[in-house]
């Protein structure tokens, strides 16, 4: 799973307008007014603005890239149970994009998001249990549980992983027709 894929989904959940990520100076300058707007809103506690500001600092959208400020604003949003921020922080840890990244930290962020019925958080928990990541013991039964929960929310990536479980018979009774159905649905 790529960071870009998870970012797009997280951005969709947060209703961010995605722009092509570029090093073009005029592009960055064009985003400056939006950055300033979100900065004002974020300092008043607006959780959506805090998330957007964190993403802006992380990618250098409208401002110079600053990992410390990105983490600060993303953490502020996550403290208010903003699932897009929790998922984003989980992805940064999962993909080793932070200096002190750990799979355990990623797992904690994904669990917080999953508790709020977030399909990415649930899918990532399923993946972590499937492969025994984040110091978890690999358990296809628990992986199946989390993937099923995400499939109920029509999340395509969960459908792919669950289809693989049904195809291989890990954690579920092997069922080729059901695997095929899930693959098609994904």
GROMACS .gro file of C-alpha atoms in nm:
model
  186
    1UNK     CA    1   0.000   0.000   0.000
    2UNK     CA    2   0.151   0.331  -0.100
    3UNK     CA    3   0.158   0.649   0.099
    4UNK     CA    4   0.000   0.830  -0.195
    5UNK     CA    5  -0.299   0.593  -0.191
    6UNK     CA    6  -0.358   0.641   0.181
    7UNK     CA    7  -0.310   1.016   0.153
    8UNK     CA    8  -0.568   1.040  -0.123
    9UNK     CA    9  -0.819   0.847   0.086
   10UNK     CA   10  -0.743   1.049   0.399
   11UNK     CA   11  -0.768   1.367   0.198
   12UNK     CA   12  -1.102   1.257   0.055
   13UNK     CA   13  -1.233   1.192   0.406
   14UNK     CA   14  -1.121   1.538   0.513
   15UNK     CA   15  -1.260   1.693   0.192
   16UNK     CA   16  -0.925   1.838   0.093
   17UNK     CA   17  -0.890   1.966  -0.259
   18UNK     CA   18  -0.586   1.780  -0.386
   19UNK     CA   19  -0.346   1.966  -0.606
   20UNK     CA   20  -0.056   1.808  -0.792
   21UNK     CA   21   0.244   1.799  -0.562
   22UNK     CA   22   0.517   1.996  -0.731
   23UNK     CA   23   0.827   2.200  -0.660
   24UNK     CA   24   0.699   2.478  -0.884
   25UNK     CA   25   0.754   2.809  -0.702
   26UNK     CA   26   0.447   2.976  -0.852
   27UNK     CA   27   0.235   2.679  -0.740
   28UNK     CA   28   0.362   2.713  -0.384
   29UNK     CA   29   0.303   3.089  -0.388
   30UNK     CA   30  -0.051   3.036  -0.513
   31UNK     CA   31  -0.122   2.823  -0.206
   32UNK     CA   32   0.014   3.083   0.038
   33UNK     CA   33  -0.322   3.261   0.095
   34UNK     CA   34  -0.490   2.928   0.172
   35UNK     CA   35  -0.209   2.840   0.410
   36UNK     CA   36  -0.248   3.174   0.591
   37UNK     CA   37  -0.623   3.121   0.616
   38UNK     CA   38  -0.580   2.773   0.765
   39UNK     CA   39  -0.315   2.900   1.004
   40UNK     CA   40  -0.557   3.159   1.147
   41UNK     CA   41  -0.833   2.895   1.177
   42UNK     CA   42  -0.598   2.634   1.328
   43UNK     CA   43  -0.482   2.866   1.604
   44UNK     CA   44  -0.845   2.905   1.715
   45UNK     CA   45  -0.882   2.527   1.751
   46UNK     CA   46  -1.046   2.445   1.417
   47UNK     CA   47  -0.964   2.075   1.381
   48UNK     CA   48  -1.001   2.063   1.004
   49UNK     CA   49  -0.767   2.360   0.966
   50UNK     CA   50  -0.517   2.197   1.203
   51UNK     CA   51  -0.512   1.886   0.985
   52UNK     CA   52  -0.478   2.083   0.663
   53UNK     CA   53  -0.203   2.296   0.816
   54UNK     CA   54  -0.016   1.981   0.922
   55UNK     CA   55  -0.042   1.839   0.571
   56UNK     CA   56   0.068   2.176   0.430
   57UNK     CA   57   0.378   2.181   0.649
   58UNK     CA   58   0.454   1.818   0.570
   59UNK     CA   59   0.439   1.861   0.193
   60UNK     CA   60   0.547   2.225   0.179
   61UNK     CA   61   0.218   2.341   0.033
   62UNK     CA   62   0.212   2.721   0.061
   63UNK     CA   63   0.503   2.724   0.307
   64UNK     CA   64   0.844   2.567   0.356
   65UNK     CA   65   0.839   2.203   0.458
   66UNK     CA   66   0.873   2.172   0.836
   67UNK     CA   67   0.835   1.826   0.986
   68UNK     CA   68   0.818   1.948   1.347
   69UNK     CA   69   0.537   2.191   1.271
   70UNK     CA   70   0.362   1.930   1.059
   71UNK     CA   71   0.368   1.683   1.346
   72UNK     CA   72   0.254   1.949   1.592
   73UNK     CA   73  -0.055   2.042   1.389
   74UNK     CA   74  -0.137   1.684   1.292
   75UNK     CA   75  -0.112   1.587   1.660
   76UNK     CA   76  -0.340   1.875   1.759
   77UNK     CA   77  -0.603   1.747   1.516
   78UNK     CA   78  -0.554   1.387   1.628
   79UNK     CA   79  -0.599   1.489   1.993
   80UNK     CA   80  -0.949   1.598   1.890
   81UNK     CA   81  -1.013   1.252   1.738
   82UNK     CA   82  -0.988   1.374   1.379
   83UNK     CA   83  -0.960   1.043   1.195
   84UNK     CA   84  -0.783   1.180   0.887
   85UNK     CA   85  -0.502   1.308   1.113
   86UNK     CA   86  -0.485   0.976   1.298
   87UNK     CA   87  -0.461   0.784   0.971
   88UNK     CA   88  -0.204   1.027   0.832
   89UNK     CA   89   0.014   0.990   1.143
   90UNK     CA   90  -0.028   0.614   1.123
   91UNK     CA   91   0.082   0.614   0.760
   92UNK     CA   92   0.385   0.833   0.833
   93UNK     CA   93   0.495   0.581   1.096
   94UNK     CA   94   0.402   0.276   0.889
   95UNK     CA   95   0.593   0.397   0.584
   96UNK     CA   96   0.898   0.498   0.794
   97UNK     CA   97   0.863   0.864   0.694
   98UNK     CA   98   0.938   0.996   1.042
   99UNK     CA   99   1.278   1.004   1.213
  100UNK     CA  100   1.155   0.807   1.517
  101UNK     CA  101   0.894   0.596   1.339
  102UNK     CA  102   0.772   0.270   1.486
  103UNK     CA  103   0.516   0.017   1.377
  104UNK     CA  104   0.380   0.030   1.732
  105UNK     CA  105   0.307   0.402   1.693
  106UNK     CA  106   0.142   0.337   1.357
  107UNK     CA  107  -0.066   0.062   1.516
  108UNK     CA  108  -0.184   0.296   1.792
  109UNK     CA  109  -0.290   0.562   1.540
  110UNK     CA  110  -0.470   0.307   1.323
  111UNK     CA  111  -0.646   0.165   1.629
  112UNK     CA  112  -0.768   0.512   1.731
  113UNK     CA  113  -0.906   0.566   1.381
  114UNK     CA  114  -1.065   0.219   1.374
  115UNK     CA  115  -1.244   0.290   1.704
  116UNK     CA  116  -1.415   0.576   1.522
  117UNK     CA  117  -1.531   0.345   1.244
  118UNK     CA  118  -1.267   0.460   0.995
  119UNK     CA  119  -1.224   0.206   0.711
  120UNK     CA  120  -0.853   0.276   0.663
  121UNK     CA  121  -0.783   0.228   1.033
  122UNK     CA  122  -0.977  -0.099   1.033
  123UNK     CA  123  -0.803  -0.221   0.718
  124UNK     CA  124  -0.460  -0.139   0.855
  125UNK     CA  125  -0.539  -0.325   1.178
  126UNK     CA  126  -0.638  -0.624   0.966
  127UNK     CA  127  -0.309  -0.602   0.776
  128UNK     CA  128  -0.107  -0.567   1.096
  129UNK     CA  129  -0.276  -0.876   1.244
  130UNK     CA  130  -0.244  -1.068   0.919
  131UNK     CA  131   0.132  -1.022   0.900
  132UNK     CA  132   0.214  -0.988   1.271
  133UNK     CA  133   0.336  -0.630   1.245
  134UNK     CA  134   0.376  -0.382   1.529
  135UNK     CA  135   0.477  -0.656   1.776
  136UNK     CA  136   0.144  -0.831   1.723
  137UNK     CA  137   0.128  -1.205   1.689
  138UNK     CA  138   0.006  -1.289   1.338
  139UNK     CA  139  -0.355  -1.396   1.372
  140UNK     CA  140  -0.560  -1.442   1.054
  141UNK     CA  141  -0.880  -1.473   1.258
  142UNK     CA  142  -0.841  -1.126   1.408
  143UNK     CA  143  -0.723  -0.996   1.069
  144UNK     CA  144  -1.043  -1.138   0.920
  145UNK     CA  145  -1.251  -0.959   1.184
  146UNK     CA  146  -1.100  -0.615   1.110
  147UNK     CA  147  -1.109  -0.663   0.734
  148UNK     CA  148  -1.476  -0.770   0.753
  149UNK     CA  149  -1.552  -0.453   0.949
  150UNK     CA  150  -1.389  -0.242   0.680
  151UNK     CA  151  -1.558  -0.432   0.396
  152UNK     CA  152  -1.892  -0.344   0.557
  153UNK     CA  153  -1.790   0.017   0.488
  154UNK     CA  154  -1.720  -0.071   0.121
  155UNK     CA  155  -1.348  -0.003   0.143
  156UNK     CA  156  -1.183  -0.153  -0.166
  157UNK     CA  157  -0.842  -0.231  -0.019
  158UNK     CA  158  -1.006  -0.431   0.261
  159UNK     CA  159  -1.202  -0.623  -0.002
  160UNK     CA  160  -0.877  -0.718  -0.175
  161UNK     CA  161  -0.713  -0.841   0.146
  162UNK     CA  162  -1.026  -1.027   0.254
  163UNK     CA  163  -1.050  -1.187  -0.089
  164UNK     CA  164  -0.693  -1.309  -0.044
  165UNK     CA  165  -0.793  -1.465   0.289
  166UNK     CA  166  -1.084  -1.648   0.130
  167UNK     CA  167  -0.866  -1.755  -0.162
  168UNK     CA  168  -0.593  -1.894   0.065
  169UNK     CA  169  -0.819  -2.016   0.346
  170UNK     CA  170  -0.631  -1.815   0.612
  171UNK     CA  171  -0.856  -1.736   0.907
  172UNK     CA  172  -1.163  -1.838   0.709
  173UNK     CA  173  -1.286  -2.144   0.526
  174UNK     CA  174  -1.140  -2.144   0.175
  175UNK     CA  175  -1.405  -2.016  -0.064
  176UNK     CA  176  -1.300  -1.939  -0.421
  177UNK     CA  177  -1.640  -1.803  -0.537
  178UNK     CA  178  -1.654  -1.559  -0.244
  179UNK     CA  179  -1.291  -1.457  -0.305
  180UNK     CA  180  -1.374  -1.387  -0.669
  181UNK     CA  181  -1.682  -1.188  -0.569
  182UNK     CA  182  -1.472  -0.971  -0.334
  183UNK     CA  183  -1.201  -0.920  -0.596
  184UNK     CA  184  -1.464  -0.807  -0.847
  185UNK     CA  185  -1.626  -0.575  -0.594
  186UNK     CA  186  -1.291  -0.417  -0.511
   0.00000   0.00000   0.00000
